[in-house]
Tab-separated table of C-alpha atoms in Angstrom:
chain	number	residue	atom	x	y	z
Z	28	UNK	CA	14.890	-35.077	-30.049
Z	29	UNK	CA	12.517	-37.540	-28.601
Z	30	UNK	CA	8.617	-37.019	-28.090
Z	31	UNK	CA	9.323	-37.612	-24.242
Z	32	UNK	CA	12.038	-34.964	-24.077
Z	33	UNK	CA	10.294	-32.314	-26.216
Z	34	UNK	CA	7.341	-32.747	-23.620
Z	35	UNK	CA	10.006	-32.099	-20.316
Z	36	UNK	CA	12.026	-29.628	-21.870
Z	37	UNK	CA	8.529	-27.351	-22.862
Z	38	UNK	CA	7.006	-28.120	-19.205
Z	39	UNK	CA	9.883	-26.682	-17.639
Z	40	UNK	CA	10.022	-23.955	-20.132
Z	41	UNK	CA	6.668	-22.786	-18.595
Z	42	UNK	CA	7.526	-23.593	-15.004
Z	43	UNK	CA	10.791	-21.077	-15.119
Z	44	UNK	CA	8.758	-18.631	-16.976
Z	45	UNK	CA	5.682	-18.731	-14.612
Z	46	UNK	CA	8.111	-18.514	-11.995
Z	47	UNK	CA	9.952	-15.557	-13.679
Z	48	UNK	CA	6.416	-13.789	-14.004
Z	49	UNK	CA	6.065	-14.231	-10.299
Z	50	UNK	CA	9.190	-12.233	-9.757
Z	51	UNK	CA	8.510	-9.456	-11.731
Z	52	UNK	CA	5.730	-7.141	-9.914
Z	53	UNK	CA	5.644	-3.449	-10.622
Z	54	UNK	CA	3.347	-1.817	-7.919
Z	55	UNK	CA	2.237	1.817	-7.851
Z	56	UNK	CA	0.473	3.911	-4.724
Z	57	UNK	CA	-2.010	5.994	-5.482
Z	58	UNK	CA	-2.546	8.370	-1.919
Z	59	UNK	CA	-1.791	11.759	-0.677
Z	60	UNK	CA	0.460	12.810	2.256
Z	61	UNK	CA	0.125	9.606	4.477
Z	62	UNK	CA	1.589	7.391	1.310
Z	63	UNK	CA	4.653	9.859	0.400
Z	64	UNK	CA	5.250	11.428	4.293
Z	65	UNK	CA	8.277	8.835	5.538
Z	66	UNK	CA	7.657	7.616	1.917
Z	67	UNK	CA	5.803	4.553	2.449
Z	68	UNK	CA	6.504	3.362	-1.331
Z	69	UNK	CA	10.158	4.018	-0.720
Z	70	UNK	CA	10.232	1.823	2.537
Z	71	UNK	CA	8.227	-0.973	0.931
Z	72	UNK	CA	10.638	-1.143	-1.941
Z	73	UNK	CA	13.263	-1.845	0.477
Z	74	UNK	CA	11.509	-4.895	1.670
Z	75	UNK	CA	12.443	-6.948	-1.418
Z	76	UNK	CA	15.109	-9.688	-1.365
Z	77	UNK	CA	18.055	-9.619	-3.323
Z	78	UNK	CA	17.475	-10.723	-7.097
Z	79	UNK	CA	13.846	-10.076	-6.886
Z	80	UNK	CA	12.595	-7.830	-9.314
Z	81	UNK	CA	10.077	-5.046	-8.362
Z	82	UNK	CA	9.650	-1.690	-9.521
Z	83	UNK	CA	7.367	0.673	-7.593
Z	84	UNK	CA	5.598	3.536	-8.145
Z	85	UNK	CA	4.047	6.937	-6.518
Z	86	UNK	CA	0.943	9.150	-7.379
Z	87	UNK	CA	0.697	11.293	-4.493
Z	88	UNK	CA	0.242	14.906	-3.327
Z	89	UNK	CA	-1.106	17.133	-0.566
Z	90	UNK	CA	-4.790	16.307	0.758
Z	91	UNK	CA	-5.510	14.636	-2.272
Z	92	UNK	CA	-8.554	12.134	-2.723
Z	93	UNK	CA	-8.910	9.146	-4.287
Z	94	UNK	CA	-12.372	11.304	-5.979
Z	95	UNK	CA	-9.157	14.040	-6.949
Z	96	UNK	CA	-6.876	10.971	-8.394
Z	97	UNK	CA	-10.268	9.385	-11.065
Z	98	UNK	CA	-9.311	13.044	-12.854
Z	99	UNK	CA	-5.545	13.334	-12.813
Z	100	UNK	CA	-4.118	12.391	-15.979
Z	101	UNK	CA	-1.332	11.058	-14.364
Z	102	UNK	CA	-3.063	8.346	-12.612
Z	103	UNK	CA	-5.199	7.986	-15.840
Z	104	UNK	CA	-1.961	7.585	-18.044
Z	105	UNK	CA	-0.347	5.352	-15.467
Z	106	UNK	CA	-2.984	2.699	-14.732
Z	107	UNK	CA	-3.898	2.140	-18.742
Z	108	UNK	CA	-0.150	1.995	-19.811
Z	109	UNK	CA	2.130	1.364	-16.803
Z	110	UNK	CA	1.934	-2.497	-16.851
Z	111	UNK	CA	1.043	-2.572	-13.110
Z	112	UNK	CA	0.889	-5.931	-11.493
Z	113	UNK	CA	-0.495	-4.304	-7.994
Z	114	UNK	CA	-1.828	-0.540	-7.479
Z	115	UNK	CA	-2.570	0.073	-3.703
Z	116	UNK	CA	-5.128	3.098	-3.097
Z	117	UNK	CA	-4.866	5.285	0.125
Z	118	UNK	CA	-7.640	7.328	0.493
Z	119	UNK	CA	-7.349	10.845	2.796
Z	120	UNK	CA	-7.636	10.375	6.072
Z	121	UNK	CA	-11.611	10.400	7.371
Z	122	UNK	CA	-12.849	10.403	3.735
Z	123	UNK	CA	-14.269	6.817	4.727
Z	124	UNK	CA	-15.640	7.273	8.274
Z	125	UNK	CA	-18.704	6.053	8.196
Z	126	UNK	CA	-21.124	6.698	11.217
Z	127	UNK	CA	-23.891	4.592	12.379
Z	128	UNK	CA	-26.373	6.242	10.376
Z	129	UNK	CA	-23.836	6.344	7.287
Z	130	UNK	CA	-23.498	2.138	8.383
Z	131	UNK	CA	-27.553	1.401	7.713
Z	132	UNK	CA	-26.639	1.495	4.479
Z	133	UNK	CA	-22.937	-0.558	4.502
Z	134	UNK	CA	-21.396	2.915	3.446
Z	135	UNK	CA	-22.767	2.828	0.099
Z	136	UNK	CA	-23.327	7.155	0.261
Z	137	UNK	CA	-20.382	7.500	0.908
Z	138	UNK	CA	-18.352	9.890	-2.082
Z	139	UNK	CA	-15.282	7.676	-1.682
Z	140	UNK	CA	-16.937	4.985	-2.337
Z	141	UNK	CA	-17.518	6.008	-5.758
Z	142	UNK	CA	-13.589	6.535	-6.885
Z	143	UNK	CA	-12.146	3.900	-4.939
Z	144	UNK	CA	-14.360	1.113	-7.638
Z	145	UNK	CA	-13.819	3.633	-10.255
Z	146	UNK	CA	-9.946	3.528	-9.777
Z	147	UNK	CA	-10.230	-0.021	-8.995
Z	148	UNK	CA	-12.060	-0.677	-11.996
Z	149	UNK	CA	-9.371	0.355	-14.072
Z	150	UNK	CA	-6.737	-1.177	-12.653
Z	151	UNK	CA	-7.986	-4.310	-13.226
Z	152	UNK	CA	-9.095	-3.557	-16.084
Z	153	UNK	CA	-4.914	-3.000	-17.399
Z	154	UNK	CA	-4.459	-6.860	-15.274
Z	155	UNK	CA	-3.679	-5.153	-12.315
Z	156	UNK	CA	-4.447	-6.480	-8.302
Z	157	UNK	CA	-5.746	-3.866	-6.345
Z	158	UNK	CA	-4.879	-3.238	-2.448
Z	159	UNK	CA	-7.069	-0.557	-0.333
Z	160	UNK	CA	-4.761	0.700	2.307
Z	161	UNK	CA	-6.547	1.795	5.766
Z	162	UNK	CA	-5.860	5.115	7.544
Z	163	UNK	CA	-6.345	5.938	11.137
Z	164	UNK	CA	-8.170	8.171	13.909
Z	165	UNK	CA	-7.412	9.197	16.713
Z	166	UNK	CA	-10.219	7.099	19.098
Z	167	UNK	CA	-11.470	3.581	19.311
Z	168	UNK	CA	-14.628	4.796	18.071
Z	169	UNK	CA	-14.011	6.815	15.045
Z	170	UNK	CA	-11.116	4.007	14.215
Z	171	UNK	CA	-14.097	1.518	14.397
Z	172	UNK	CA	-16.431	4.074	12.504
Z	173	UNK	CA	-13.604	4.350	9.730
Z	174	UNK	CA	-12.229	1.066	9.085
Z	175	UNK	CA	-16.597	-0.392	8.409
Z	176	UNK	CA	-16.365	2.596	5.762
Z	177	UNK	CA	-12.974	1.219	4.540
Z	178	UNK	CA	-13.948	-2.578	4.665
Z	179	UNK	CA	-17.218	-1.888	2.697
Z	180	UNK	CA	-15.235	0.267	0.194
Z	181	UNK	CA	-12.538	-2.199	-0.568
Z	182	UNK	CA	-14.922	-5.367	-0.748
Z	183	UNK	CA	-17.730	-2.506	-3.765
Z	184	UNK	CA	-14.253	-2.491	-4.949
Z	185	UNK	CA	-13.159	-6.092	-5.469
Z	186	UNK	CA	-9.594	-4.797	-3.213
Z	187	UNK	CA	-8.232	-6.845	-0.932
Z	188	UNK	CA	-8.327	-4.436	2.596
Z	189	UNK	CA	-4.929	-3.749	4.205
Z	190	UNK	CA	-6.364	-2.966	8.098
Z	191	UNK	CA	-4.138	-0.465	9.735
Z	192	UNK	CA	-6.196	1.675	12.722
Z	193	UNK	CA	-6.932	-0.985	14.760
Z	194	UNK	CA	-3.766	-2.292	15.576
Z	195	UNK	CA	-2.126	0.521	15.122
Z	196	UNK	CA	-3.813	1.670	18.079
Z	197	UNK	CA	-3.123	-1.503	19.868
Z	198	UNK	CA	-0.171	-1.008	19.436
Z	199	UNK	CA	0.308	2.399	20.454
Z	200	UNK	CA	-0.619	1.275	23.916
Z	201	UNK	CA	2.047	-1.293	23.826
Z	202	UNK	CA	4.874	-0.025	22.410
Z	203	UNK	CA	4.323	3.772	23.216
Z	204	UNK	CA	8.138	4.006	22.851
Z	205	UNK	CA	7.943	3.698	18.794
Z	206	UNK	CA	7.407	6.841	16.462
Z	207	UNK	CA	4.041	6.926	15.695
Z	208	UNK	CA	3.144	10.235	14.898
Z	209	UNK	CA	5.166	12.573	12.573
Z	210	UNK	CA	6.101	15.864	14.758
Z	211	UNK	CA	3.417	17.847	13.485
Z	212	UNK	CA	0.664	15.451	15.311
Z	213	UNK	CA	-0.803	14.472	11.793
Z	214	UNK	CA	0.852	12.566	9.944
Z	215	UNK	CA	2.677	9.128	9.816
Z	216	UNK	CA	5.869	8.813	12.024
Z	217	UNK	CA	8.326	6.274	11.271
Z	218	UNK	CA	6.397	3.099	13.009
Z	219	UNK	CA	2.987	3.923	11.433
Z	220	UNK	CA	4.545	4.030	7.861
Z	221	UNK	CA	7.081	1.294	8.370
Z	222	UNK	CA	3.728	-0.773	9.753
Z	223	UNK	CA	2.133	-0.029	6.516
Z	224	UNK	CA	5.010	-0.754	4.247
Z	225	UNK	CA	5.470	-4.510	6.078
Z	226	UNK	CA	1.034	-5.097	5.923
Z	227	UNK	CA	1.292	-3.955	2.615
Z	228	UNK	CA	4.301	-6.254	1.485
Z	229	UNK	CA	2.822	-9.224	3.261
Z	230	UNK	CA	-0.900	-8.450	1.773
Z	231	UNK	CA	0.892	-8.419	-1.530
Z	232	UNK	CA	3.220	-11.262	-1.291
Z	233	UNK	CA	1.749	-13.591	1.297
Z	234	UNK	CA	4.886	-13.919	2.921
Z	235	UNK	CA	6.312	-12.206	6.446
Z	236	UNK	CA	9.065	-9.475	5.273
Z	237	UNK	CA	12.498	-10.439	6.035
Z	238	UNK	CA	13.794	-6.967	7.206
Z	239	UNK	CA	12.726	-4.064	8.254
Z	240	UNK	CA	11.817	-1.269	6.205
Z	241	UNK	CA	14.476	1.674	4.940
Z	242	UNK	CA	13.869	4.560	2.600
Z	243	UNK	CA	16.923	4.992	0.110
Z	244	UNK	CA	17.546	8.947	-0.382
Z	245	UNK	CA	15.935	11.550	1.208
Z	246	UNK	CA	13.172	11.407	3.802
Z	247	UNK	CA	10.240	13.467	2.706
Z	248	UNK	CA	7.374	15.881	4.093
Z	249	UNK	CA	6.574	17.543	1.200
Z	250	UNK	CA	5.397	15.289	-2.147
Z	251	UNK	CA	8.368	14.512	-4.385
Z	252	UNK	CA	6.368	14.725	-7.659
Z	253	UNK	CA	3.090	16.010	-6.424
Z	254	UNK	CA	2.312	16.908	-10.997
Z	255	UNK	CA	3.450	13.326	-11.773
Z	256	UNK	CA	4.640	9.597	-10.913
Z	257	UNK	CA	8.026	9.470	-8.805
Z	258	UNK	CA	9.852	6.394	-9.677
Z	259	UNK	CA	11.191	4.850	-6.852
Z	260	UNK	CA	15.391	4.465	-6.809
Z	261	UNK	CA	16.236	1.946	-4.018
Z	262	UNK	CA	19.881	2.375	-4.599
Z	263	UNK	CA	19.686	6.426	-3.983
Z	264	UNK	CA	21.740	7.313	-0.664
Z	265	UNK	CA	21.441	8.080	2.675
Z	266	UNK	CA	19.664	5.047	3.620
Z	267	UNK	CA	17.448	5.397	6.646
Z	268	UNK	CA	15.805	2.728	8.441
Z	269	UNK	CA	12.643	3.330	9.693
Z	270	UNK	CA	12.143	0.396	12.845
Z	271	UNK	CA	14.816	-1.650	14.324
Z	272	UNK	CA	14.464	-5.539	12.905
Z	273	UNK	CA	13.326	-7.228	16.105
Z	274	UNK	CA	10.293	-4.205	15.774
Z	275	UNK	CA	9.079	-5.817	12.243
Z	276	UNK	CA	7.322	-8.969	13.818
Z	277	UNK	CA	5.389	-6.777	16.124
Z	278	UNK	CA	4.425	-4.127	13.122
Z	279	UNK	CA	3.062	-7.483	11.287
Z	280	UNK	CA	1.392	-8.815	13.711
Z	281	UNK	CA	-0.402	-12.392	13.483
């Protein structure tokens, strides 16, 4: 075999395994009942294309912090040995509002600000990306008061922010037709969760979802596996689509 062809033959070598490395991601959520509620994990699994490879993860239960999740063993276990490419942290809701006395001081009192870099600092420490996934309130103000304490959090925490209460307000005054509040008034309904799922796929990939999201199995209120990490099974049945596909460019949004 000639010098020449060796050289080819080894360059493409590395292109098709970069390129295989880029298809393999293995993602885990680390939240409490707005990540598993509609199971937002579930619905962004859906999202992937056929013959892409991604295999994603939950560490959730009820009114959990991200200050409860530094001590759980399970998160501890998962982010040192799991081989995460991507962990996305969802704090409790309100654990980040940060007034304008808490903003003199770009939210650095704040407790969560404290285990959102300590989770964040070892998930990159295991090679992992990390995503900080927004929450909502109920007014323009305290949605303006909570995303500053999320935006300073994520950038302590070298995590890329995934905004969600402003538009999802904006929206709500829009499309006041969609499901965005789960029936008890608190939680996610089925546009709030499908919005995160497609901001969190496009955050993660860089590209605009191709379909909307649909949980495979059974829809949950309660947490799953609130002791442990629920591995995702996209081809578990009934399948149930959250939004209608002509709703995903809106839930994206520019």
């Amino acid at each position: 075999m000639s010098r020449r062809l060796l050289v080819v033959l080894l360059a493409a070598l590395t292109v098709s395994t970069a390129w295989a490395d880029e298809q393999v991601r293995r993602v885990l959520f680390i939240g409490n009942s707005l990540t598993y509620v509609n199971d937002l994990p579930n619905a962004f699994a859906s999202l992937a294309l056929p013959g892409t490879h991604i295999q994603v993860d939950m560490i959730a239960s009820g009114g959990a912090t991200l200050a409860d999740a530094t001590g759980n063993p399970s998160v501890s276990r998962a982010l040192a040995e799991g081989g995460y490419t991507d962990v996305v942290l969802q704090e409790r809701g309100g654990e980040a509002f940060c007034p304008s006395a808490c903003q003199q001081n770009n939210a650095a009192s704040l407790p969560a600000m404290q285990s959102a870099r300590e989770l964040s600092r070892r998930a990159r420490a295991s090679g992992a990306r990390v995503f900080y996934l927004g929450t909502w309130q109920s007014s323009k103000e305290t949605n303006e008061a909570l995303e500053f304490g999320e935006r300073a959090i994520a950038k302590a925490s070298d995590a890329t922010y995934i905004e969600i209460a402003k538009p999802r307000r904006k929206l709500m005054l829009t499309r006041p037709e969609m499901a965005w509040t789960h029936a008890d008034g608190q939680h996610p309904g089925y546009a709030t969760t499908a919005m995160m799922a497609l901001r969190t796929w496009r955050a993660i990939f860089h590209v605009m979802p191709a379909a909307a999201p649909c949980v495979a199995g059974e829809l949950h209120y309660h947490a799953p596996k609130p002791d442990g990490v629920l591995h995702i099974d996209t081809s578990a049945t009934p399948r149930t689509c959250l939004v209608t596909e002509d709703a995903v460019p809106v839930l994206v949004g520019g």
